[in-house]
Every structure is written in structure tokens, then in C-alpha cells.
Tab-separated table of C-alpha atoms and ligand atoms in Angstrom:
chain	number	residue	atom	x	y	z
A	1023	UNK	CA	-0.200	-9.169	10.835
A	1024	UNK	CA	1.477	-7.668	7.657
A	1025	UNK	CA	1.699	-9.925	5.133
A	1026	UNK	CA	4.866	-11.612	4.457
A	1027	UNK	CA	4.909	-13.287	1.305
A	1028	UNK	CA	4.368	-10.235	-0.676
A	1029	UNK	CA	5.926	-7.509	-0.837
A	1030	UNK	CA	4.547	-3.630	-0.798
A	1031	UNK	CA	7.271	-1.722	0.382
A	1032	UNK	CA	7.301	0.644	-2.497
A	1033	UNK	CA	3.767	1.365	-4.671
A	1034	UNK	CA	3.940	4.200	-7.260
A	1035	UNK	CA	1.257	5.994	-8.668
A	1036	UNK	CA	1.535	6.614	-11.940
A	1037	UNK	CA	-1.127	8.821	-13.578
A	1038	UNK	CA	-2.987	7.036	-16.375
A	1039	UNK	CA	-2.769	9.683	-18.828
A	1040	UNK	CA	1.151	9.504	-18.717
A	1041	UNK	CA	1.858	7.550	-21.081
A	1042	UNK	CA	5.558	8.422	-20.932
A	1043	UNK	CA	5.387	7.488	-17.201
A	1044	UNK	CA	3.553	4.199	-18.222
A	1045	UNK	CA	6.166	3.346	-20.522
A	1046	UNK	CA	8.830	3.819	-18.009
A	1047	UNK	CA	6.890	1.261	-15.561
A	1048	UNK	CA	8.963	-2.324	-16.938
A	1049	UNK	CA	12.122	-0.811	-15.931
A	1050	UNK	CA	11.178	0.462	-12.573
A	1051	UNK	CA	12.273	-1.529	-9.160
A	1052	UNK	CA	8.938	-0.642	-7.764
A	1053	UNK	CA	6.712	-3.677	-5.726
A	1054	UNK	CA	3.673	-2.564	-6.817
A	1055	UNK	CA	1.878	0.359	-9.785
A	1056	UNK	CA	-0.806	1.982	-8.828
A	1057	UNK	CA	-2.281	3.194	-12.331
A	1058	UNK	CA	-4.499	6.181	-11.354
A	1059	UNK	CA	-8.034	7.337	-13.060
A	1060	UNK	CA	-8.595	9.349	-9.787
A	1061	UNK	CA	-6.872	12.635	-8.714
A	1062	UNK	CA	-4.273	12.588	-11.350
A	1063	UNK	CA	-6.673	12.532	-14.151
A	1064	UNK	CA	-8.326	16.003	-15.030
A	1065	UNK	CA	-12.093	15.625	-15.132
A	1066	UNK	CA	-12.068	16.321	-19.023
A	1067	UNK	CA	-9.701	13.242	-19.528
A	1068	UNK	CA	-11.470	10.741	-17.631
A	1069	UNK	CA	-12.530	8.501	-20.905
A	1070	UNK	CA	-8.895	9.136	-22.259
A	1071	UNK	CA	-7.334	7.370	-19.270
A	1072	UNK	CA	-9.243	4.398	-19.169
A	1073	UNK	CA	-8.404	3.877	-22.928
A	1074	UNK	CA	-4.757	4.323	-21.517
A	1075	UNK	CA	-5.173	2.055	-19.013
A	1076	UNK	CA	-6.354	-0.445	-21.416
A	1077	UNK	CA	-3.599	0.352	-23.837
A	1078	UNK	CA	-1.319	-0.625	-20.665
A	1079	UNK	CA	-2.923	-3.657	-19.603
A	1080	UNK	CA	-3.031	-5.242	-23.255
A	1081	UNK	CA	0.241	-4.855	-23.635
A	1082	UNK	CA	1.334	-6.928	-20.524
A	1083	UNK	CA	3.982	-5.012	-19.192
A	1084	UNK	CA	3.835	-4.563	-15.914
A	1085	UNK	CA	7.236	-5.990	-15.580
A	1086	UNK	CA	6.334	-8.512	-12.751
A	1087	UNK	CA	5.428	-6.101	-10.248
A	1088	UNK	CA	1.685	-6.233	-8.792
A	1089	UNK	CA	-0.941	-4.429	-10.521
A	1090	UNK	CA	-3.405	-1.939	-8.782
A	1091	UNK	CA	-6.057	0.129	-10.580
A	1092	UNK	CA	-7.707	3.112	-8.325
A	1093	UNK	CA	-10.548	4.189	-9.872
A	1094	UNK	CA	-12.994	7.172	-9.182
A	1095	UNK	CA	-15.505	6.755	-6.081
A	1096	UNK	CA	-18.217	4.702	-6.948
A	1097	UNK	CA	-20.839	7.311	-5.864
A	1098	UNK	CA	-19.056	9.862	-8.492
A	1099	UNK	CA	-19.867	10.303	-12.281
A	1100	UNK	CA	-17.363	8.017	-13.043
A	1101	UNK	CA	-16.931	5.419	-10.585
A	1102	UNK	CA	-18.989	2.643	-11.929
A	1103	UNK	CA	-17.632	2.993	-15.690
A	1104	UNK	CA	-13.728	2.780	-14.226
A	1105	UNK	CA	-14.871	-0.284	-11.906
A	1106	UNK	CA	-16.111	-2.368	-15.284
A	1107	UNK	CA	-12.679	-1.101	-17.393
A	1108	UNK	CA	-10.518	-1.960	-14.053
A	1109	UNK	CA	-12.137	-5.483	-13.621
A	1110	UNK	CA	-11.616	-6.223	-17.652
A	1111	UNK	CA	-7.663	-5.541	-17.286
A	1112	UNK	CA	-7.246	-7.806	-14.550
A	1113	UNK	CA	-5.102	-5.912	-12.281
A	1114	UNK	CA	-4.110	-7.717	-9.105
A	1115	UNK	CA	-6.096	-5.239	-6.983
A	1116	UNK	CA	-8.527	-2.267	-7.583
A	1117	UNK	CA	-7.722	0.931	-4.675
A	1118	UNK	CA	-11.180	2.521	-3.598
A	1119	UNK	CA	-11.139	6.375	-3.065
A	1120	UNK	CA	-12.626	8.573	-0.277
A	1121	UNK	CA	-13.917	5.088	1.337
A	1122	UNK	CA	-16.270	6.616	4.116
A	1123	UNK	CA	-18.315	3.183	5.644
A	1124	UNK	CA	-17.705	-0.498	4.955
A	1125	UNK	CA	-20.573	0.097	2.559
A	1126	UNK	CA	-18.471	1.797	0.526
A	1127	UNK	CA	-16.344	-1.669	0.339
A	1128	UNK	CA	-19.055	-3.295	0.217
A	1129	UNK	CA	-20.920	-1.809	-2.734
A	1130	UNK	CA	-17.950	-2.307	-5.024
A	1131	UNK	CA	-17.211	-5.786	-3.956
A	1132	UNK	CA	-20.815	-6.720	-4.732
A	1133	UNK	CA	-20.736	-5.158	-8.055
A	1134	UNK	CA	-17.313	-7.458	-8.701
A	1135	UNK	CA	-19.914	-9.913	-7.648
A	1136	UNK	CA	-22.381	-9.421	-10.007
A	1137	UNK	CA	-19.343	-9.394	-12.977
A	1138	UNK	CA	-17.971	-12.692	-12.024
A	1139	UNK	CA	-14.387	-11.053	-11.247
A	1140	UNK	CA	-11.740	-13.559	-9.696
A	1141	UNK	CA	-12.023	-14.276	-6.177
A	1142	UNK	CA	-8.393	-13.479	-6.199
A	1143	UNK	CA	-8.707	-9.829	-7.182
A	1144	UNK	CA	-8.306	-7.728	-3.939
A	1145	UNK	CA	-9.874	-4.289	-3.182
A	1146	UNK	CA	-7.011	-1.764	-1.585
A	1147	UNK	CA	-9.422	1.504	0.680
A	1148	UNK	CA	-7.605	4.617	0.805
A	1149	UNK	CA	-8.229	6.617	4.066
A	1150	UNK	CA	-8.417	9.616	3.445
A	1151	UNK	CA	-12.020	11.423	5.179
A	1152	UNK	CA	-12.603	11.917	8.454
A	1153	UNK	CA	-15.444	10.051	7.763
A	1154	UNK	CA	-13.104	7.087	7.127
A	1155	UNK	CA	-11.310	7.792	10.897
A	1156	UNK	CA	-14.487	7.600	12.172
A	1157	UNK	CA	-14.865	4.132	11.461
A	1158	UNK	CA	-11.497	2.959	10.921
A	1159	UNK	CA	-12.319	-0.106	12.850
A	1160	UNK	CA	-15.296	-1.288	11.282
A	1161	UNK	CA	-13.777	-0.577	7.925
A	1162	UNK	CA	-10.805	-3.223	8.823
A	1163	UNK	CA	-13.203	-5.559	9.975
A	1164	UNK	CA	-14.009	-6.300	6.707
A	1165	UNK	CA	-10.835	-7.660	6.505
A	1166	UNK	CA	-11.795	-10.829	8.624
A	1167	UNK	CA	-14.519	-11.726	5.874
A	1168	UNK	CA	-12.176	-12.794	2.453
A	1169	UNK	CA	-15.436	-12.503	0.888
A	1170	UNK	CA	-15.333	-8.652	1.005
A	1171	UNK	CA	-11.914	-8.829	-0.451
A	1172	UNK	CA	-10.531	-5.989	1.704
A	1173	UNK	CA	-6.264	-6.680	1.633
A	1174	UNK	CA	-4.914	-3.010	2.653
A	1175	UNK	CA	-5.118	0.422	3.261
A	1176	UNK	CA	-3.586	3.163	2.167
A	1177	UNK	CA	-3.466	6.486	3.943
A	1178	UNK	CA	-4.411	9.519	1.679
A	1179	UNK	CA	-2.598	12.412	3.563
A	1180	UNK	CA	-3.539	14.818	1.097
A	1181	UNK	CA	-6.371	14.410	0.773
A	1182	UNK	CA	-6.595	14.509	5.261
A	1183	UNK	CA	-5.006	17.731	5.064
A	1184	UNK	CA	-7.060	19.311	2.350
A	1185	UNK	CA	-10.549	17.739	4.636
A	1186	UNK	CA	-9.513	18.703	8.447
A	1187	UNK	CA	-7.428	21.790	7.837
A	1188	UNK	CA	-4.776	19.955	9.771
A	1189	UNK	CA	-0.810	22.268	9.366
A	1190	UNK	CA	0.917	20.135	6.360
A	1191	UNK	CA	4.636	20.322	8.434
A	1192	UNK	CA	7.823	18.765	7.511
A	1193	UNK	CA	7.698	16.619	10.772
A	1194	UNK	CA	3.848	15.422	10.223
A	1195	UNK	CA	2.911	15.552	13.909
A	1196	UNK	CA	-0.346	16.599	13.543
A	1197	UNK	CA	-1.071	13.744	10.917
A	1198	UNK	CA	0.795	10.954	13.588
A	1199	UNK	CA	-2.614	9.962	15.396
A	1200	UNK	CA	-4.251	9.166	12.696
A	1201	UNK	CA	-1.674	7.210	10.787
A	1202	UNK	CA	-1.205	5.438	13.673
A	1203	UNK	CA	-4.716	4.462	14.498
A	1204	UNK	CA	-4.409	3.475	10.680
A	1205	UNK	CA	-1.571	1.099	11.023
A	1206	UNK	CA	-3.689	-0.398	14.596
A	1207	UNK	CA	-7.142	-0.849	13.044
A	1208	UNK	CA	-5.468	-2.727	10.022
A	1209	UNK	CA	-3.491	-4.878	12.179
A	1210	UNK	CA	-7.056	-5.391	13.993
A	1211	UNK	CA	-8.159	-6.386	10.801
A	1212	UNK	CA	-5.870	-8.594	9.219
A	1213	UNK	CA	-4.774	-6.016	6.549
A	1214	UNK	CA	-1.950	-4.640	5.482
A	1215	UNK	CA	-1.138	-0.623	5.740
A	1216	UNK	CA	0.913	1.937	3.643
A	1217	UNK	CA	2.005	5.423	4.394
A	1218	UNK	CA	0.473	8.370	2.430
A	1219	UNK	CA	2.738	9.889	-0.219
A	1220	UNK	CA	5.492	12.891	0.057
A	1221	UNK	CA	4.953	15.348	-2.724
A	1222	UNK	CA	8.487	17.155	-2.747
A	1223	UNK	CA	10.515	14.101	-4.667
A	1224	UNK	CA	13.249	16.232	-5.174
A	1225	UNK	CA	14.387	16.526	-1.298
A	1226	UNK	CA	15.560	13.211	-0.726
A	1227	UNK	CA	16.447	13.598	2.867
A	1228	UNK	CA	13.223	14.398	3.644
A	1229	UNK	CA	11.941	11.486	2.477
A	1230	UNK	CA	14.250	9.362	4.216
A	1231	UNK	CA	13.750	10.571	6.932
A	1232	UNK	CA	9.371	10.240	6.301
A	1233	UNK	CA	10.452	6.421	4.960
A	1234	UNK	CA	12.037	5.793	8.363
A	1235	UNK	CA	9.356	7.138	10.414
A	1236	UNK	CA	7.079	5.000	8.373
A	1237	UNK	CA	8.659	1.901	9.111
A	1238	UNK	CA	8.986	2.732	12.687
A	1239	UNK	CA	4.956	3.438	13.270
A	1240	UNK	CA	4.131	-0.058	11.030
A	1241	UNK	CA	3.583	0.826	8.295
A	1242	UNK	CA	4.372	-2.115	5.111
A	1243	UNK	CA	5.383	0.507	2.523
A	1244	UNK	CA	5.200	3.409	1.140
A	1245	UNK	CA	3.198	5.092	-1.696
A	1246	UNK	CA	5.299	7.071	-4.535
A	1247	UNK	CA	4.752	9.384	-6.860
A	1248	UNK	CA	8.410	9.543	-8.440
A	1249	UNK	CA	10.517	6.371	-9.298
A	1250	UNK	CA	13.459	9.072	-7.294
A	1251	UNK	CA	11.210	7.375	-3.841
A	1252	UNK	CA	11.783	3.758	-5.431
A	1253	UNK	CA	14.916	2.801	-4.349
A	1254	UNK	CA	14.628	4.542	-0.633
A	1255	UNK	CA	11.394	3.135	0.104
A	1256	UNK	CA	12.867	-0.626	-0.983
A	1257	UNK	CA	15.844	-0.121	1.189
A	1258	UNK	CA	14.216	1.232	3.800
A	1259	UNK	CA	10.825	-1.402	4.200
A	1260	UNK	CA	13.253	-4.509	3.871
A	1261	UNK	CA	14.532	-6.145	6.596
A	1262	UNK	CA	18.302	-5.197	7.652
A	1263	UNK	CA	21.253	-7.329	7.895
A	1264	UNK	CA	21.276	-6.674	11.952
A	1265	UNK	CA	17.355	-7.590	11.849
A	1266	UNK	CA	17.664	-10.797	9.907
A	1267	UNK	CA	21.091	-11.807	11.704
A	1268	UNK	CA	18.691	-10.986	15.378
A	1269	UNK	CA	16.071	-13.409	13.537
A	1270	UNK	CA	18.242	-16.082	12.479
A	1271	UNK	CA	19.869	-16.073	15.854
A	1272	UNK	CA	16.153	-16.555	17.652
A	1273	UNK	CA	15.243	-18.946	15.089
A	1274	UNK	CA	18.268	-21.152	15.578
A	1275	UNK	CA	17.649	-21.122	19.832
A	1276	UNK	CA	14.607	-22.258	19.673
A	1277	UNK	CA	15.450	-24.815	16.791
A	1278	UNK	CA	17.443	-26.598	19.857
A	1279	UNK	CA	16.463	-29.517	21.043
A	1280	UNK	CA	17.121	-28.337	24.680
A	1281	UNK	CA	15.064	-25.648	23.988
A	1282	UNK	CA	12.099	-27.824	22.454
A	1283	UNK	CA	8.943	-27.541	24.799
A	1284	UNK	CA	10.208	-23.941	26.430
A	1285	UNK	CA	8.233	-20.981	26.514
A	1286	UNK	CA	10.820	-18.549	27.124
A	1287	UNK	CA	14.755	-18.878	26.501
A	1288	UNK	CA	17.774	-16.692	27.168
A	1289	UNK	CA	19.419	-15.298	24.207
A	1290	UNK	CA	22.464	-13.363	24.302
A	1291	UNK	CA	21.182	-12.252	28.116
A	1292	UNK	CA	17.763	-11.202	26.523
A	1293	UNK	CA	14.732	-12.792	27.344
A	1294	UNK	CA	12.724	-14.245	24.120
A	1295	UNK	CA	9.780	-16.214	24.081
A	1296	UNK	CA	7.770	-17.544	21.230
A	1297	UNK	CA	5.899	-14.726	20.520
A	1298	UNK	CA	9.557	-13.307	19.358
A	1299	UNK	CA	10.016	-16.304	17.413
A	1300	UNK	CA	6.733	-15.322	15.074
A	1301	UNK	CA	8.408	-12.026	14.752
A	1302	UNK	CA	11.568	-13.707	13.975
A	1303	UNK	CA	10.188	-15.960	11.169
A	1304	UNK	CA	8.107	-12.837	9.833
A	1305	UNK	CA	11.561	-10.969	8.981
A	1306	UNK	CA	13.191	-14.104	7.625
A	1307	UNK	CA	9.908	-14.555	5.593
A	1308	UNK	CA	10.102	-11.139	4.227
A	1309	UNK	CA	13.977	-11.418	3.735
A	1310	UNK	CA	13.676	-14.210	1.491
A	1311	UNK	CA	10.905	-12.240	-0.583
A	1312	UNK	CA	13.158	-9.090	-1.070
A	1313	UNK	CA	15.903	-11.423	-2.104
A	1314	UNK	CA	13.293	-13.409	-4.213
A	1315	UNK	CA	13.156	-9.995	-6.012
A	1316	UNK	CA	16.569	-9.454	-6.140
A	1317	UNK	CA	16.696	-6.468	-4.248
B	961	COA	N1	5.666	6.828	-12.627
B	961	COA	C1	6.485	6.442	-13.630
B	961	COA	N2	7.367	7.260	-14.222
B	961	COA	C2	7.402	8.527	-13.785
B	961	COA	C3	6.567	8.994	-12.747
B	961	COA	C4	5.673	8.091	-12.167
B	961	COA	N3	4.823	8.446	-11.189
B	961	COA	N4	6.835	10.297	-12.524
B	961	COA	C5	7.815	10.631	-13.373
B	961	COA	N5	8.145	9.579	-14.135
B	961	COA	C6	9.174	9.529	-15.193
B	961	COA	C7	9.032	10.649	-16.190
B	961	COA	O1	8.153	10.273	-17.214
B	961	COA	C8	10.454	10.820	-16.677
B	961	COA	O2	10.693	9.771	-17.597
B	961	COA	P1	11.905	9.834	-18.675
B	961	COA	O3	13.152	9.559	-17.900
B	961	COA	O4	11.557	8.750	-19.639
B	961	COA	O5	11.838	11.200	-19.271
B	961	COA	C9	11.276	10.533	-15.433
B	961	COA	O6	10.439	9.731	-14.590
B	961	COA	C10	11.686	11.774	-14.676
B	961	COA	O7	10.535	12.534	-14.385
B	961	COA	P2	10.631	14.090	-13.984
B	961	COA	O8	10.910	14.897	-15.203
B	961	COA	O9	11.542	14.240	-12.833
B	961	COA	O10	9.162	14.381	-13.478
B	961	COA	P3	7.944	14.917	-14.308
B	961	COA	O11	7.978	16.397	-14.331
B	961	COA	O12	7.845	14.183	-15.615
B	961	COA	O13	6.700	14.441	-13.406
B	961	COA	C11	5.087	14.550	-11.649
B	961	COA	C12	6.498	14.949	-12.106
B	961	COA	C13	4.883	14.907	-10.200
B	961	COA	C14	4.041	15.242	-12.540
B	961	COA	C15	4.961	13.004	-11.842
B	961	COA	O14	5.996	12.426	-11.106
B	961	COA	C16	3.631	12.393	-11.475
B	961	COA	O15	2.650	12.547	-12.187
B	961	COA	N6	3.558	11.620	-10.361
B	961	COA	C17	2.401	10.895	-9.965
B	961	COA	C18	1.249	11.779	-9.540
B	961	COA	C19	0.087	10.980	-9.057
B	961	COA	O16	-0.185	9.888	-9.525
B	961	COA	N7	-0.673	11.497	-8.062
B	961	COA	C20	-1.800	10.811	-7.525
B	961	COA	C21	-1.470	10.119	-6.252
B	961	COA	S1	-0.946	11.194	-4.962
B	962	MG	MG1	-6.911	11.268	-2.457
């Protein structure tokens, strides 16, 4: 079940040695930053990111928006000296790359372990290696265990493309199967699930229309690389005014006190049981957290 109070509908990446991008970060509308040591960062620059990233963190301005730090793989050169400047800013979660086995997760939430970071701190798995598809499911099992801190995943369609040799087309159908055993093993698993990114953030129809599909295979957001995607993404992951009006109306049937003690009701001629009244209270939930936010 995707999680309601919070919201990830939009979750930029921002390249850590940007600082012209970091600085832009308070004013963005953006639920969540992803400040990135990984791919963005040219292997000669590692060290000056994480001094960045500090630099960032000190100054506290994240703007209110949730706080993710993805760090090189832990089996790299630099994976274990990111993981130690990540845990010191206290970022709300740290994003794993090229996560292969739940070892992978498992390795870095025993080293958060062993340096006494908050139980609160989440660890994000990006899915992005076949390896990963492989065992998608016993990957999101992790997410049944809050000890292993596992709170999302986030699809790395790059990165799938560069690996299988998979056609990168406009439409993405030869990426679909995968996202969408993505968006089933983290339902299987408690977690929640966001969309890979769209690199051409000039064509904004395009990524409408990828914004749209998104929502419409389960996904709980999208990941950005441009604050152009910010406002799309928001609009397009809330709920709509015909969704929460559809809610209210299933919420307010069953709130009845005819209706108290039924299984299934008639609504407008449509059958709706209480299974559609979790769904119902799931969009009012997330409603009131985009309005919470003010957009
Ligand atoms: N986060 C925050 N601000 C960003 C941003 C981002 N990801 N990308 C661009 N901006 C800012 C720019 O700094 C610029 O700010 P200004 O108005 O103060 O001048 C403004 O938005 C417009 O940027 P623009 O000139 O259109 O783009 P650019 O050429 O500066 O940058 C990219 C283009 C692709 C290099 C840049 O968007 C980027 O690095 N994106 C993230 C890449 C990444 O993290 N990849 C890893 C995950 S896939
Ligand atoms: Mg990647």
C-alpha cells in the first residue's frame, strides 16, 4: 500500500557538485531532493561533492521538503566513505545504487547499525540490474522487517537500458514489464515505488504523457532531473477533483447509519464494498497531504 501521509510525487536529483542547482533547492515545489554523489558526480570529484553535500546540509535549507542522499554502491571505491558523510547530515533517507540481493540492503543497514544512525532514517534501493529483477521479490520483502529500513524503490531506467540492451523508445514498451513487476513486488512488500527519470526536460508533452502513464501503472511519483518536471509530476501524482469528489461520495455512504454493518452498498448504480472504502480514504488521505503542502 503506498504510503499516504507523505508525499513523493515529485523527487529531483540534483547533482552534488551543482552548487547553483543546490542553491536553487529552497525555492523549488519539489516533495522530495535527491542530492546525488553517484552518476552525476565525475569520478575525479567524488571528495568535492561530499564537501558539497555537507556545505548543503549545514546550512539547513532544504526548504521543508524530504531529504535523500544516494551515495555510491557500497562495494565501490567510494561507497563506504559517502555512507559515513550521508549518515552525519541527517538526511531523511539514504538511496542505494545498483542494489543486486537484499544483502546489498542489508550490508548498509548494518553498517547504519554499527554508527548508531536514527531508527527513523530510511534506506530508498534503486532498481536498476537485472540482477535486481531477478529478485525483485525478495528485495521488497525486506520491507516487512522495519528493522532493515527498506521504505521505496526507485526504478533506474537508465541505467536498465544501458545493462539489457533493451530499445530506449518514446512509448517505453519494452521497459513496461519490468516497471510493472516493480510497482507489484513493492506493493508485496509494503514499499512505496517511483518511476525512473525522463532525460529530454525540454519536451514537456512527452513527459506528460510518461507522468500519466506512471500514475496509471502505480507508481507514487516520479524522479526529476529538472525543476521544468516539478510542477507536472505534482499535478499529475495528486489526487483529482473527480477522484476526491468519487471518495468523498463512498466515504459519506458508508458513513450512513443504514449502511453500518453492510459489506457492499449501491452507489450511484455502482457496486462498492469496503475494500473501495480503503481506497476511498487513501485518496482523501493523500488529498489532505497535497493541500497540507499547499499545492
Ligand atoms: N536541481 C535543481 N536545480 C536545477 C536542476 C536540478 N536538478 N537542474 C537545473 N537546475 C537549475 C539550474 O541551476 C538553473 O538555475 P538558475 O535559474 O538559477 O540559473 C535552472 O534550473 C535552469 O537550468 P537549465 O539551464 O535549464 O539547465 P542546466 O543546463 O543548468 O542543467 C542538467 C541541465 C541536465 C545538467 C541538470 O538539470 C542536471 O544536472 N540534472 C540532474 C542530473 C542528475 O542528477 N542525474 C542523476 C540522476 S538520473
Ligand atoms: Mg543509475
Amino acid at each position: 500500500m503506498p504510503s499516504t501521509s507523505r508525499l513523493r510525487r515529485s523527487v529531483l536529483y540534483v547533482p552534488a557538485t551543482n552548487e547553483k542547482a543546490l542553491a536553487k533547492l529552497p525555492s523549488l515545489d519539489c516533495d522530495v531532493a535527491v542530492v546525488d554523489l553517484e552518476d552525476s558526480v565525475a569520478p575525479e570529484r567524488k571528495d568535492e561533492a561530499r564537501e558539497r553535500m555537507r556545505g548543503f546540509f549545514n546550512r539547513g535549507e532544504g526548504g521543508g521538503k524530504m531529504t535523500v542522499i544516494r551515495i555510491n554502491a557500497l562495494s565501490g571505491e567510494w561507497g563506504a566513505e559517502d555512507l559515513l558523510a550521508a549518515r552525519a547530515c541527517r538526511p531523511d533517507a539514504i538511496l542505494l545504487p545498483k542494489v543486486d540481493t537484499p544483502r546489498d540492503v542489508l550490508d548498509a543497514n548494518d553498517a547504519l547499525d554499527e554508527m548508531d544512525a536514527a531508527s527513523s532514517l530510511e534506506l530508498w534501493a534503486m532498481v536498476e540490474t537485472p540482477k535486481a529483477m531477478l529478485n525483485l521479490g525478495a528485495i521488497a520483502e525486506l520491507g516487512r522487517d522495519p528493522s532493515a529500513r527498506l521504505a521505496c524503490f526507485v526504478a533506474g531506467t537508465n541505467d536498465l537500458v544501458k545493462e539489457t540492451g533493451v530499445l530506449a523508445t518514446a512509448d517505453r514498451r519494452y521497459l513496461m514489464p519490468w516497471l510493472m513487476q516493480m510497482v507489484l513486488a513493492a506493493r508485496a512488500g509494503g514499499l512505496d515505488v517511483l518511476d525512473g527519470v525522463s532525460n529530454d526536460f525540454r519536451d514537456a508533452e512527452a513527459f506528460a504523457r510518461e507522468c500519466g502513464e506512471a500514475r496509471a501503472m502505480g507508481f507514487d511519483g516520479k524522479t526529476l532531473i529538472h525543476p521544468a518536471q516539478i510542477g507536472q509530476a505534482n499535478a499529475v501524482f495528486s489526487p483529482s477533483e473527480a477522484e476526491i469528489a468519487g471518495a468523498e461520495e463512498i466515504a459519506d455512504a458508508f458513513a450512513k447509519p443504514e449502511n453500518a454493518g453492510r459489506g457492499a452498498i449501491s452507489v450511484n448504480g455502482r457496486m462498492v464494498e469496503r475494500l473501495h472504502l480503503e481506497q476511498a480514504s487513501r485518496v482523501l488521505a493523500r488529498a489532505a497531504a497535497t493541500k497540507e503542502r499547499g499545492r
